[in-house]
Amino acid sequence: MKILVIDDEPFALRLVTRQLQTLGFTDVTTHEHATDAVRTLERDAAAADLILLDLQMPEMDGIEFVRHLARLGFAGGLVFVSGEDQRIVRTASTLARAYALEVRGLISKPADPEQLRALLEAPAPGPKAPPARQFKLYAPREIEGAMSRGELVNHYQPQVEFASGTVVGVETLVRWNHPTDGLVLPEQFVGVAEEHGLIHRLTRLVLAEALRQARRWQDEGSPIVVAVNASMENFSALDFPEFIESAVRAAGVANRQLVLEVTESRLAGDDLMALDIFTRLRLKHFGLSIDDFGTGHSSLAQLRNIPFDELKIDQGFVHGADRDPSALAIVEASLGMARQLGLTTVAEGIEDYADWRHLRRLGCEVGQGFFIARPMPADTFDVWHRGWRQHLHALIPT
Ligand code: C2E
Ligand code: MG
Ligand code: MG
C-alpha cells in the first residue's frame, strides 16, 4: 500500500512514518507542503492508495487540499489527522464525503499507534455505495393529475409515549402511488406543489383522509391523535382555521385529535396574518407543533411568537445523540426549553435501541422513528399496532 502523509510539522511526519514502518507499511512518502502533494498527484492520481492528511497547515490547509483531491478524482482512502476540535474534523469529513471521497477515518493528534493500526487493518470498504437515489422532481401538471386521479395516499408513522409504550399518535406523511415510478416520496412533489399554488389542495386532500382515518380508529375503540404537516402557504388564508374546524366536524372527531405540524423559517414576528391564524387554531384547541426543531427551519423566535404546544426535535440531533456531545447538548437544551414553556416533547429519528433508551432517560415524552416503525398505510398500521401491544413489555422495564 502506497501511503502519502501530509503535515506541516516535520516532527509529526517523522513520528507517523516510524509508526507506519513498525506496522509494516514501508512505502511511505511525506510532504511538508500540501502544494507539493498536489503536484505529485497531478502527475499520477494513483501515486497513493491512502493519504494521511493534517487539517491545519499554514499554506494550503486540509480543506483546500480535499478540494484538489476531488478535482483530481482521487480514488484512494483519506484519513484526517488533526489536533482540532472533533466537530471541525467531522465537518471536514462530511465535506470530503460530499465530494465522493472515501474517508477511512479520523485520528487525533498526536497519533496513537493503536489507533493507526486499527484504521489501517480495517478492511477497505467495498465498491462505493450507489449514488443517492435518483431525485426526480415532478411538474405541477403531473402533480395536479395525481390529485385528480386520487393517486396521493397517506402513510402513518406511530408516535409512542416513552414511559408507557402507548401509541399516542401518528404523523401523516403523504406519498404518491405513481402508476409507473412506484411510491414517490414527498420531497419530490411537496416543494413543487408549494411553489405552484397547489399546496392548498394537497393539504386539504391529506387532511380530509387523515381525519376520516382518525374517525375509523376512534370507532374501533383506539382513539389516536393524528398529526398532519402543513406548509406556511396554508397559513395565508384567513379562513384556514374555519376550514380545519369544518373538516374536523365533518369527520366527527374532537379538535384535540388533530395536530398541525409546521416547519418554517420564513415566518417573521410581523407576519400578522399567520399569527392571527395560529392563535385562533390554538383557541379552538387544535394542536400546533413546531417541526424539525433545531434546524435552520425552526428558530427560537418562533417559539416565543407562536403559541405552539408541541416541539419535535429534529432527527439530525436525536439519532446517535449518545455518541455525539454537540447533538446531545442541543437535545438537552431543547427538552429543557420545551419543559419550561410547557410543550410536549417529541423526538424524531429514533432509529435504534440506543436512541430509544437514551431519549427515554433524558425524559423526552414521545418518540417517533424507524426503530418503532416506518410510515405505513393505515391497514398495515393496524396489524403493526396489534403486534406492538403484544411485544412492548420488552421495551418498558418495570
Ligand atoms: P417531517 O414532517 O419531518 O417528517 C419526518 C420524516 O422523517 C418523514 O420523511 C419520515 O419518513 C422520516 N423518518 C421517520 N422516522 C425516521 C427515522 O428514524 N430516521 C430517519 N432518517 N428518517 C425518519 P418523509 O415521509 O419522506 O417526509 C419528508 C417531509 O415531507 C416531512 O418531514 C414533511 O416536512 C414533508 N411532508 C410529508 N407529508 C406532507 C404533507 O402532507 N404536506 C406537507 N406540506 N408536507 C409534507
Ligand atoms: Mg412533520
Ligand atoms: Mg421533522
Tab-separated table of C-alpha atoms and ligand atoms in Angstrom:
chain	number	residue	atom	x	y	z
A	1	MET	CA	0.000	0.000	0.000
A	2	LYS	CA	1.354	3.408	-1.021
A	3	ILE	CA	0.828	5.906	1.736
A	4	LEU	CA	1.157	9.672	1.477
A	5	VAL	CA	1.476	11.694	4.674
A	6	ILE	CA	0.929	15.446	4.628
A	7	ASP	CA	1.713	17.549	7.679
A	8	ASP	CA	3.465	20.899	8.081
A	9	GLU	CA	5.291	19.730	11.219
A	10	PRO	CA	8.422	17.724	10.344
A	11	PHE	CA	8.316	16.086	13.761
A	12	ALA	CA	4.781	14.794	13.198
A	13	LEU	CA	5.837	13.444	9.798
A	14	ARG	CA	8.776	11.554	11.304
A	15	LEU	CA	6.625	10.157	14.098
A	16	VAL	CA	3.882	8.863	11.810
A	17	THR	CA	6.376	7.455	9.328
A	18	ARG	CA	8.085	5.498	12.103
A	19	GLN	CA	4.749	4.216	13.394
A	20	LEU	CA	3.747	3.136	9.900
A	21	GLN	CA	7.020	1.313	9.405
A	22	THR	CA	6.566	-0.502	12.695
A	23	LEU	CA	3.200	-1.644	11.412
A	24	GLY	CA	4.871	-2.951	8.262
A	25	PHE	CA	3.994	-0.146	5.841
A	26	THR	CA	7.231	0.845	4.168
A	27	ASP	CA	6.064	2.637	1.017
A	28	VAL	CA	5.532	5.989	2.727
A	29	THR	CA	6.013	9.398	1.103
A	30	THR	CA	5.830	12.568	3.195
A	31	HIS	CA	5.156	16.184	2.311
A	32	GLU	CA	5.501	19.273	4.465
A	33	HIS	CA	3.684	21.342	1.852
A	34	ALA	CA	0.298	20.280	0.538
A	35	THR	CA	1.078	22.018	-2.750
A	36	ASP	CA	3.878	19.500	-3.370
A	37	ALA	CA	1.468	16.659	-2.721
A	38	VAL	CA	-0.980	18.163	-5.210
A	39	ARG	CA	1.798	18.240	-7.822
A	40	THR	CA	2.667	14.611	-7.152
A	41	LEU	CA	-0.962	13.591	-7.564
A	42	GLU	CA	-1.396	15.734	-10.659
A	43	ARG	CA	1.351	13.720	-12.302
A	44	ASP	CA	-0.160	10.458	-11.140
A	45	ALA	CA	-3.501	10.336	-9.329
A	46	ALA	CA	-2.692	6.765	-8.327
A	47	ALA	CA	0.545	7.801	-6.603
A	48	ALA	CA	-1.119	6.995	-3.276
A	49	ASP	CA	-3.602	4.411	-2.057
A	50	LEU	CA	-4.051	6.191	1.202
A	51	ILE	CA	-3.469	9.764	2.343
A	52	LEU	CA	-2.992	10.805	5.956
A	53	LEU	CA	-3.857	14.478	5.986
A	54	ASP	CA	-3.299	17.143	8.619
A	55	LEU	CA	-6.080	19.743	8.510
A	56	GLN	CA	-4.299	22.729	9.986
A	57	MET	CA	-1.465	23.810	7.701
A	58	PRO	CA	-0.236	27.359	7.104
A	59	GLU	CA	-0.132	27.489	3.301
A	60	MET	CA	-2.702	25.212	1.793
A	61	ASP	CA	-4.944	23.838	4.513
A	62	GLY	CA	-6.534	20.406	4.561
A	63	ILE	CA	-9.892	21.555	3.270
A	64	GLU	CA	-8.313	23.210	0.265
A	65	PHE	CA	-6.327	20.060	-0.351
A	66	VAL	CA	-9.517	17.983	-0.227
A	67	ARG	CA	-10.908	20.177	-2.991
A	68	HIS	CA	-7.876	19.311	-5.126
A	69	LEU	CA	-8.358	15.619	-4.412
A	70	ALA	CA	-11.937	15.910	-5.637
A	71	ARG	CA	-10.801	17.747	-8.775
A	72	LEU	CA	-8.230	15.036	-9.498
A	73	GLY	CA	-10.773	12.291	-8.908
A	74	PHE	CA	-8.589	10.719	-6.234
A	75	ALA	CA	-9.878	7.179	-5.684
A	76	GLY	CA	-7.832	6.120	-2.671
A	77	GLY	CA	-8.650	6.405	1.011
A	78	LEU	CA	-8.356	9.520	3.124
A	79	VAL	CA	-7.574	9.757	6.837
A	80	PHE	CA	-7.725	13.048	8.700
A	81	VAL	CA	-5.066	13.552	11.341
A	82	SER	CA	-5.844	16.561	13.411
A	83	GLY	CA	-5.445	18.211	16.765
A	84	GLU	CA	-8.547	20.239	16.085
A	85	ASP	CA	-11.895	20.176	17.799
A	86	GLN	CA	-13.748	16.978	16.877
A	87	ARG	CA	-16.533	19.000	15.296
A	88	ILE	CA	-14.156	20.597	12.818
A	89	VAL	CA	-12.771	17.215	11.882
A	90	ARG	CA	-16.268	15.815	11.486
A	91	THR	CA	-17.318	18.682	9.276
A	92	ALA	CA	-14.213	18.152	7.169
A	93	SER	CA	-15.073	14.523	6.657
A	94	THR	CA	-18.684	15.333	5.806
A	95	LEU	CA	-17.368	17.725	3.210
A	96	ALA	CA	-14.948	15.159	1.799
A	97	ARG	CA	-17.721	12.582	1.566
A	98	ALA	CA	-19.893	15.113	-0.208
A	99	TYR	CA	-17.076	15.302	-2.784
A	100	ALA	CA	-17.407	11.498	-3.104
A	101	LEU	CA	-14.013	10.898	-1.496
A	102	GLU	CA	-13.551	7.816	0.610
A	103	VAL	CA	-12.928	8.908	4.187
A	104	ARG	CA	-11.403	5.985	6.049
A	105	GLY	CA	-11.250	7.602	9.439
A	106	LEU	CA	-10.112	10.299	11.818
A	107	ILE	CA	-7.031	10.251	14.015
A	108	SER	CA	-6.453	12.798	16.723
A	109	LYS	CA	-3.017	14.219	17.266
A	110	PRO	CA	-0.571	13.093	18.473
A	111	ALA	CA	-1.262	9.928	16.511
A	112	ASP	CA	-1.582	6.904	18.713
A	113	PRO	CA	-0.025	3.736	17.186
A	114	GLU	CA	-3.022	1.620	18.244
A	115	GLN	CA	-5.483	3.964	16.562
A	116	LEU	CA	-3.360	3.916	13.435
A	117	ARG	CA	-3.160	0.135	13.430
A	118	ALA	CA	-6.921	-0.269	13.860
A	119	LEU	CA	-7.560	2.090	10.965
A	120	LEU	CA	-5.064	0.535	8.592
A	121	GLU	CA	-6.042	-3.009	9.372
A	122	ALA	CA	-9.766	-2.393	8.927
A	123	PRO	CA	-10.813	-3.910	5.619
A	124	ALA	CA	-11.079	-1.339	2.862
A	125	PRO	CA	-14.723	-0.671	2.110
A	126	GLY	CA	-16.102	-2.496	-0.883
A	127	PRO	CA	-17.126	-0.722	-4.055
A	128	LYS	CA	-18.731	2.625	-3.350
A	129	ALA	CA	-22.408	2.631	-2.480
A	130	PRO	CA	-24.531	3.506	-5.487
A	131	PRO	CA	-25.154	7.239	-5.794
A	132	ALA	CA	-28.053	8.589	-3.794
A	133	ARG	CA	-31.487	7.707	-5.102
A	134	GLN	CA	-32.335	9.415	-8.354
A	135	PHE	CA	-34.036	12.609	-7.410
A	136	LYS	CA	-36.724	13.340	-9.912
A	137	LEU	CA	-38.906	16.374	-9.418
A	138	TYR	CA	-42.365	16.302	-10.924
A	139	ALA	CA	-44.021	19.053	-12.915
A	140	PRO	CA	-47.018	20.913	-11.462
A	141	ARG	CA	-49.315	19.433	-14.150
A	142	GLU	CA	-48.314	15.897	-13.185
A	143	ILE	CA	-48.987	16.635	-9.511
A	144	GLU	CA	-52.384	18.112	-10.344
A	145	GLY	CA	-53.151	14.990	-12.344
A	146	ALA	CA	-52.134	12.790	-9.424
A	147	MET	CA	-54.501	14.641	-7.133
A	148	SER	CA	-57.380	14.396	-9.612
A	149	ARG	CA	-56.845	10.680	-10.108
A	150	GLY	CA	-56.590	10.062	-6.351
A	151	GLU	CA	-53.022	8.777	-6.530
A	152	LEU	CA	-51.873	10.527	-3.349
A	153	VAL	CA	-52.040	8.246	-0.340
A	154	ASN	CA	-51.437	8.821	3.333
A	155	HIS	CA	-48.957	6.777	5.263
A	156	TYR	CA	-48.920	6.923	9.044
A	157	GLN	CA	-45.967	6.688	11.371
A	158	PRO	CA	-46.647	5.904	15.035
A	159	GLN	CA	-45.697	8.213	17.875
A	160	VAL	CA	-45.148	6.360	21.122
A	161	GLU	CA	-45.055	7.568	24.703
A	162	PHE	CA	-41.644	6.587	26.113
A	163	ALA	CA	-42.911	5.979	29.641
A	164	SER	CA	-45.706	3.545	28.812
A	165	GLY	CA	-45.038	2.444	25.244
A	166	THR	CA	-48.572	3.511	24.326
A	167	VAL	CA	-49.153	4.696	20.783
A	168	VAL	CA	-50.470	8.196	21.392
A	169	GLY	CA	-50.475	9.499	17.867
A	170	VAL	CA	-49.447	9.132	14.268
A	171	GLU	CA	-47.831	11.522	11.856
A	172	THR	CA	-49.462	11.599	8.442
A	173	LEU	CA	-46.894	11.500	5.641
A	174	VAL	CA	-48.140	11.836	2.096
A	175	ARG	CA	-46.896	9.578	-0.692
A	176	TRP	CA	-47.714	9.388	-4.366
A	177	ASN	CA	-48.646	5.979	-5.625
A	178	HIS	CA	-47.244	6.612	-9.084
A	179	PRO	CA	-48.509	4.238	-11.798
A	180	THR	CA	-45.032	3.707	-13.272
A	181	ASP	CA	-42.488	5.225	-10.845
A	182	GLY	CA	-43.731	3.394	-7.746
A	183	LEU	CA	-44.046	5.051	-4.372
A	184	VAL	CA	-42.844	8.646	-4.669
A	185	LEU	CA	-41.741	10.498	-1.508
A	186	PRO	CA	-42.968	13.988	-0.548
A	187	GLU	CA	-39.615	15.692	-1.170
A	188	GLN	CA	-40.205	15.032	-4.867
A	189	PHE	CA	-43.505	16.884	-5.116
A	190	VAL	CA	-44.458	18.851	-1.991
A	191	GLY	CA	-41.995	21.673	-2.698
A	192	VAL	CA	-43.234	21.956	-6.272
A	193	ALA	CA	-46.832	21.993	-5.045
A	194	GLU	CA	-45.943	24.826	-2.660
A	195	GLU	CA	-44.334	26.879	-5.378
A	196	HIS	CA	-47.157	26.446	-7.861
A	197	GLY	CA	-50.196	27.169	-5.757
A	198	LEU	CA	-51.185	23.525	-5.408
A	199	ILE	CA	-50.451	23.134	-1.722
A	200	HIS	CA	-53.910	24.209	-0.526
A	201	ARG	CA	-55.499	21.413	-2.486
A	202	LEU	CA	-52.831	18.929	-1.387
A	203	THR	CA	-53.182	19.801	2.299
A	204	ARG	CA	-56.960	19.564	2.084
A	205	LEU	CA	-56.779	16.109	0.493
A	206	VAL	CA	-54.262	14.794	3.011
A	207	LEU	CA	-56.137	16.323	5.921
A	208	ALA	CA	-59.553	15.026	4.894
A	209	GLU	CA	-58.256	11.471	4.532
A	210	ALA	CA	-56.292	11.675	7.809
A	211	LEU	CA	-59.436	12.809	9.630
A	212	ARG	CA	-61.512	10.005	8.111
A	213	GLN	CA	-58.859	7.599	9.355
A	214	ALA	CA	-58.857	9.199	12.816
A	215	ARG	CA	-62.601	8.592	12.921
A	216	ARG	CA	-62.134	4.912	11.961
A	217	TRP	CA	-59.620	4.423	14.764
A	218	GLN	CA	-61.940	6.174	17.188
A	219	ASP	CA	-64.838	3.929	16.139
A	220	GLU	CA	-62.630	0.876	16.640
A	221	GLY	CA	-62.023	1.965	20.210
A	222	SER	CA	-58.430	3.137	19.857
A	223	PRO	CA	-58.539	6.904	19.541
A	224	ILE	CA	-55.248	8.193	18.126
A	225	VAL	CA	-54.202	11.799	17.682
A	226	VAL	CA	-53.418	12.474	14.043
A	227	ALA	CA	-50.716	14.951	13.051
A	228	VAL	CA	-50.715	16.498	9.581
A	229	ASN	CA	-47.894	18.530	8.074
A	230	ALA	CA	-48.929	21.988	6.956
A	231	SER	CA	-46.971	24.391	4.808
A	232	MET	CA	-46.573	28.060	5.593
A	233	GLU	CA	-48.624	28.795	2.459
A	234	ASN	CA	-51.581	27.223	4.239
A	235	PHE	CA	-51.432	29.991	6.808
A	236	SER	CA	-52.014	32.735	4.296
A	237	ALA	CA	-55.758	32.240	4.032
A	238	LEU	CA	-57.568	33.832	6.980
A	239	ASP	CA	-60.326	31.249	6.834
A	240	PHE	CA	-57.886	28.336	7.324
A	241	PRO	CA	-58.990	27.781	10.975
A	242	GLU	CA	-62.635	27.682	9.855
A	243	PHE	CA	-61.778	25.225	7.082
A	244	ILE	CA	-59.965	22.984	9.551
A	245	GLU	CA	-62.798	23.216	12.009
A	246	SER	CA	-65.415	22.214	9.471
A	247	ALA	CA	-63.274	19.323	8.212
A	248	VAL	CA	-62.852	18.024	11.745
A	249	ARG	CA	-66.555	18.377	12.426
A	250	ALA	CA	-67.445	16.604	9.184
A	251	ALA	CA	-65.228	13.680	10.194
A	252	GLY	CA	-66.784	13.566	13.637
A	253	VAL	CA	-63.645	13.770	15.742
A	254	ALA	CA	-62.685	16.193	18.502
A	255	ASN	CA	-60.485	19.193	17.739
A	256	ARG	CA	-57.869	17.849	20.148
A	257	GLN	CA	-57.460	14.823	17.890
A	258	LEU	CA	-55.710	16.929	15.264
A	259	VAL	CA	-52.199	18.369	15.400
A	260	LEU	CA	-50.772	20.602	12.683
A	261	GLU	CA	-47.008	20.375	12.234
A	262	VAL	CA	-45.292	23.448	10.918
A	263	THR	CA	-41.748	23.845	9.653
A	264	GLU	CA	-40.931	27.273	8.516
A	265	SER	CA	-38.117	29.715	8.575
A	266	ARG	CA	-39.780	32.476	6.658
A	267	LEU	CA	-42.250	33.293	9.371
A	268	ALA	CA	-41.368	36.619	10.877
A	269	GLY	CA	-42.854	38.009	14.046
A	270	ASP	CA	-44.576	40.641	11.952
A	271	ASP	CA	-46.463	38.204	9.741
A	272	LEU	CA	-49.685	39.230	11.416
A	273	MET	CA	-51.925	37.082	9.278
A	274	ALA	CA	-50.072	33.896	10.170
A	275	LEU	CA	-50.011	34.857	13.857
A	276	ASP	CA	-53.743	35.516	13.712
A	277	ILE	CA	-54.327	32.071	12.230
A	278	PHE	CA	-52.014	30.239	14.620
A	279	THR	CA	-53.611	31.891	17.620
A	280	ARG	CA	-57.143	31.081	16.530
A	281	LEU	CA	-56.184	27.463	15.846
A	282	ARG	CA	-54.927	27.160	19.406
A	283	LEU	CA	-58.037	28.882	20.773
A	284	LYS	CA	-60.021	26.160	19.043
A	285	HIS	CA	-57.807	23.556	20.785
A	286	PHE	CA	-56.106	22.143	17.724
A	287	GLY	CA	-52.571	21.019	18.443
A	288	LEU	CA	-49.760	23.076	16.947
A	289	SER	CA	-46.348	21.506	16.651
A	290	ILE	CA	-43.036	23.087	15.709
A	291	ASP	CA	-41.405	20.517	13.427
A	292	ASP	CA	-37.687	19.884	12.777
A	293	PHE	CA	-36.732	21.939	15.811
A	294	GLY	CA	-33.050	22.778	15.896
A	295	THR	CA	-32.587	23.090	12.148
A	296	GLY	CA	-32.418	26.341	10.255
A	297	HIS	CA	-36.092	25.960	9.561
A	298	SER	CA	-37.300	26.371	13.106
A	299	SER	CA	-35.993	29.004	15.388
A	300	LEU	CA	-36.204	30.268	18.896
A	301	ALA	CA	-38.008	33.440	17.884
A	302	GLN	CA	-40.850	31.336	16.553
A	303	LEU	CA	-41.182	29.612	19.899
A	304	ARG	CA	-41.789	32.946	21.502
A	305	ASN	CA	-44.101	34.299	18.832
A	306	ILE	CA	-46.300	31.351	18.074
A	307	PRO	CA	-48.419	29.514	20.631
A	308	PHE	CA	-47.069	26.040	19.877
A	309	ASP	CA	-47.954	23.259	22.287
A	310	GLU	CA	-45.563	20.617	20.959
A	311	LEU	CA	-41.915	20.606	19.951
A	312	LYS	CA	-40.410	17.980	17.641
A	313	ILE	CA	-36.662	17.683	17.924
A	314	ASP	CA	-35.146	17.085	14.516
A	315	GLN	CA	-33.881	13.606	13.757
A	316	GLY	CA	-30.452	15.009	12.901
A	317	PHE	CA	-29.855	15.598	16.623
A	318	VAL	CA	-31.697	12.603	18.002
A	319	HIS	CA	-30.149	9.637	16.263
A	320	GLY	CA	-26.760	8.892	17.803
A	321	ALA	CA	-27.006	11.681	20.392
A	322	ASP	CA	-25.492	9.333	22.979
A	323	ARG	CA	-22.239	9.375	20.998
A	324	ASP	CA	-22.217	12.994	19.869
A	325	PRO	CA	-21.714	15.643	22.563
A	326	SER	CA	-22.849	18.555	20.384
A	327	ALA	CA	-26.055	16.802	19.352
A	328	LEU	CA	-26.669	15.837	22.956
A	329	ALA	CA	-26.277	19.436	24.097
A	330	ILE	CA	-28.882	20.520	21.553
A	331	VAL	CA	-31.293	17.748	22.523
A	332	GLU	CA	-30.961	18.526	26.221
A	333	ALA	CA	-31.368	22.259	25.703
A	334	SER	CA	-34.446	21.676	23.530
A	335	LEU	CA	-36.006	19.394	26.133
A	336	GLY	CA	-35.294	21.879	28.912
A	337	MET	CA	-36.763	24.749	26.967
A	338	ALA	CA	-39.842	22.783	25.990
A	339	ARG	CA	-40.454	21.856	29.623
A	340	GLN	CA	-40.203	25.459	30.742
A	341	LEU	CA	-42.627	26.524	28.052
A	342	GLY	CA	-44.977	23.649	28.848
A	343	LEU	CA	-44.660	21.986	25.433
A	344	THR	CA	-44.973	18.281	24.759
A	345	THR	CA	-41.654	16.907	23.503
A	346	VAL	CA	-41.383	14.544	20.556
A	347	ALA	CA	-38.096	13.063	19.351
A	348	GLU	CA	-37.949	12.239	15.649
A	349	GLY	CA	-35.407	9.784	14.281
A	350	ILE	CA	-35.459	7.079	16.966
A	351	GLU	CA	-33.562	4.660	14.728
A	352	ASP	CA	-32.186	2.099	17.143
A	353	TYR	CA	-32.471	0.782	20.663
A	354	ALA	CA	-29.708	3.119	21.892
A	355	ASP	CA	-31.740	6.138	20.704
A	356	TRP	CA	-34.868	4.765	22.370
A	357	ARG	CA	-33.166	4.169	25.719
A	358	HIS	CA	-31.278	7.428	25.644
A	359	LEU	CA	-34.198	9.752	24.838
A	360	ARG	CA	-36.357	7.912	27.335
A	361	ARG	CA	-33.753	8.528	30.048
A	362	LEU	CA	-33.499	12.176	29.111
A	363	GLY	CA	-37.204	12.498	29.859
A	364	CYS	CA	-38.443	13.130	26.354
A	365	GLU	CA	-42.134	12.288	26.284
A	366	VAL	CA	-42.846	10.872	22.847
A	367	GLY	CA	-40.689	9.078	20.267
A	368	GLN	CA	-41.036	8.532	16.538
A	369	GLY	CA	-38.688	6.716	14.191
A	370	PHE	CA	-37.708	3.631	12.255
A	371	PHE	CA	-36.907	1.720	15.461
A	372	ILE	CA	-40.587	1.909	16.390
A	373	ALA	CA	-41.958	1.659	12.857
A	374	ARG	CA	-41.658	3.118	9.392
A	375	PRO	CA	-44.506	5.147	7.933
A	376	MET	CA	-47.108	2.722	6.543
A	377	PRO	CA	-50.598	2.578	5.045
A	378	ALA	CA	-53.483	2.505	7.529
A	379	ASP	CA	-54.278	-1.211	7.185
A	380	THR	CA	-50.636	-2.185	7.775
A	381	PHE	CA	-50.619	0.181	10.737
A	382	ASP	CA	-53.458	-1.728	12.379
A	383	VAL	CA	-51.585	-5.027	12.060
A	384	TRP	CA	-48.408	-3.421	13.370
A	385	HIS	CA	-50.288	-1.872	16.301
A	386	ARG	CA	-51.589	-5.252	17.481
A	387	GLY	CA	-48.072	-6.693	17.358
A	388	TRP	CA	-46.629	-3.688	19.168
A	389	ARG	CA	-49.046	-4.043	22.054
A	390	GLN	CA	-48.038	-7.679	22.437
A	391	HIS	CA	-44.301	-7.085	22.450
A	392	LEU	CA	-43.868	-3.721	24.010
A	393	HIS	CA	-43.167	-5.011	27.527
A	394	ALA	CA	-39.618	-5.763	26.375
A	395	LEU	CA	-39.011	-2.035	25.862
A	396	ILE	CA	-40.592	-0.814	29.055
A	397	PRO	CA	-38.653	-2.093	32.052
A	398	THR	CA	-40.919	-2.252	35.091
B	1	C2E	P1	-41.176	15.586	8.567
B	1	C2E	O1	-42.504	16.197	8.845
B	1	C2E	O2	-40.059	15.991	9.452
B	1	C2E	O3	-41.410	14.010	8.616
B	1	C2E	C1	-40.494	13.075	9.112
B	1	C2E	C2	-39.701	12.435	8.011
B	1	C2E	O4	-38.699	11.616	8.579
B	1	C2E	C3	-40.515	11.507	7.118
B	1	C2E	O5	-39.967	11.567	5.803
B	1	C2E	C4	-40.240	10.152	7.749
B	1	C2E	O6	-40.419	9.073	6.869
B	1	C2E	C5	-38.799	10.299	8.140
B	1	C2E	N1	-38.433	9.425	9.258
B	1	C2E	C6	-39.221	8.849	10.179
B	1	C2E	N2	-38.526	8.147	11.078
B	1	C2E	C7	-37.242	8.258	10.725
B	1	C2E	C8	-36.009	7.723	11.281
B	1	C2E	O7	-35.962	7.017	12.286
B	1	C2E	N3	-34.863	8.067	10.636
B	1	C2E	C9	-34.873	8.848	9.516
B	1	C2E	N4	-33.701	9.115	8.956
B	1	C2E	N5	-35.995	9.371	8.982
B	1	C2E	C10	-37.171	9.080	9.580
B	1	C2E	P2	-40.896	11.718	4.509
B	1	C2E	O8	-42.141	10.929	4.673
B	1	C2E	O9	-40.039	11.482	3.320
B	1	C2E	O10	-41.333	13.229	4.571
B	1	C2E	C11	-40.411	14.256	4.396
B	1	C2E	C12	-41.027	15.610	4.679
B	1	C2E	O11	-42.038	15.921	3.723
B	1	C2E	C13	-41.718	15.688	6.026
B	1	C2E	O12	-40.758	15.866	7.046
B	1	C2E	C14	-42.628	16.878	5.818
B	1	C2E	O13	-41.921	18.071	6.035
B	1	C2E	C15	-42.972	16.776	4.330
B	1	C2E	N6	-44.336	16.241	4.182
B	1	C2E	C16	-44.762	14.975	4.248
B	1	C2E	N7	-46.098	14.893	4.068
B	1	C2E	C17	-46.531	16.150	3.882
B	1	C2E	C18	-47.824	16.745	3.654
B	1	C2E	O14	-48.869	16.094	3.609
B	1	C2E	N8	-47.869	18.101	3.491
B	1	C2E	C19	-46.741	18.863	3.573
B	1	C2E	N9	-46.875	20.182	3.419
B	1	C2E	N10	-45.526	18.359	3.793
B	1	C2E	C20	-45.402	17.010	3.942
B	2	MG	MG	-43.617	16.519	10.328
B	3	MG	MG	-39.379	16.626	11.093
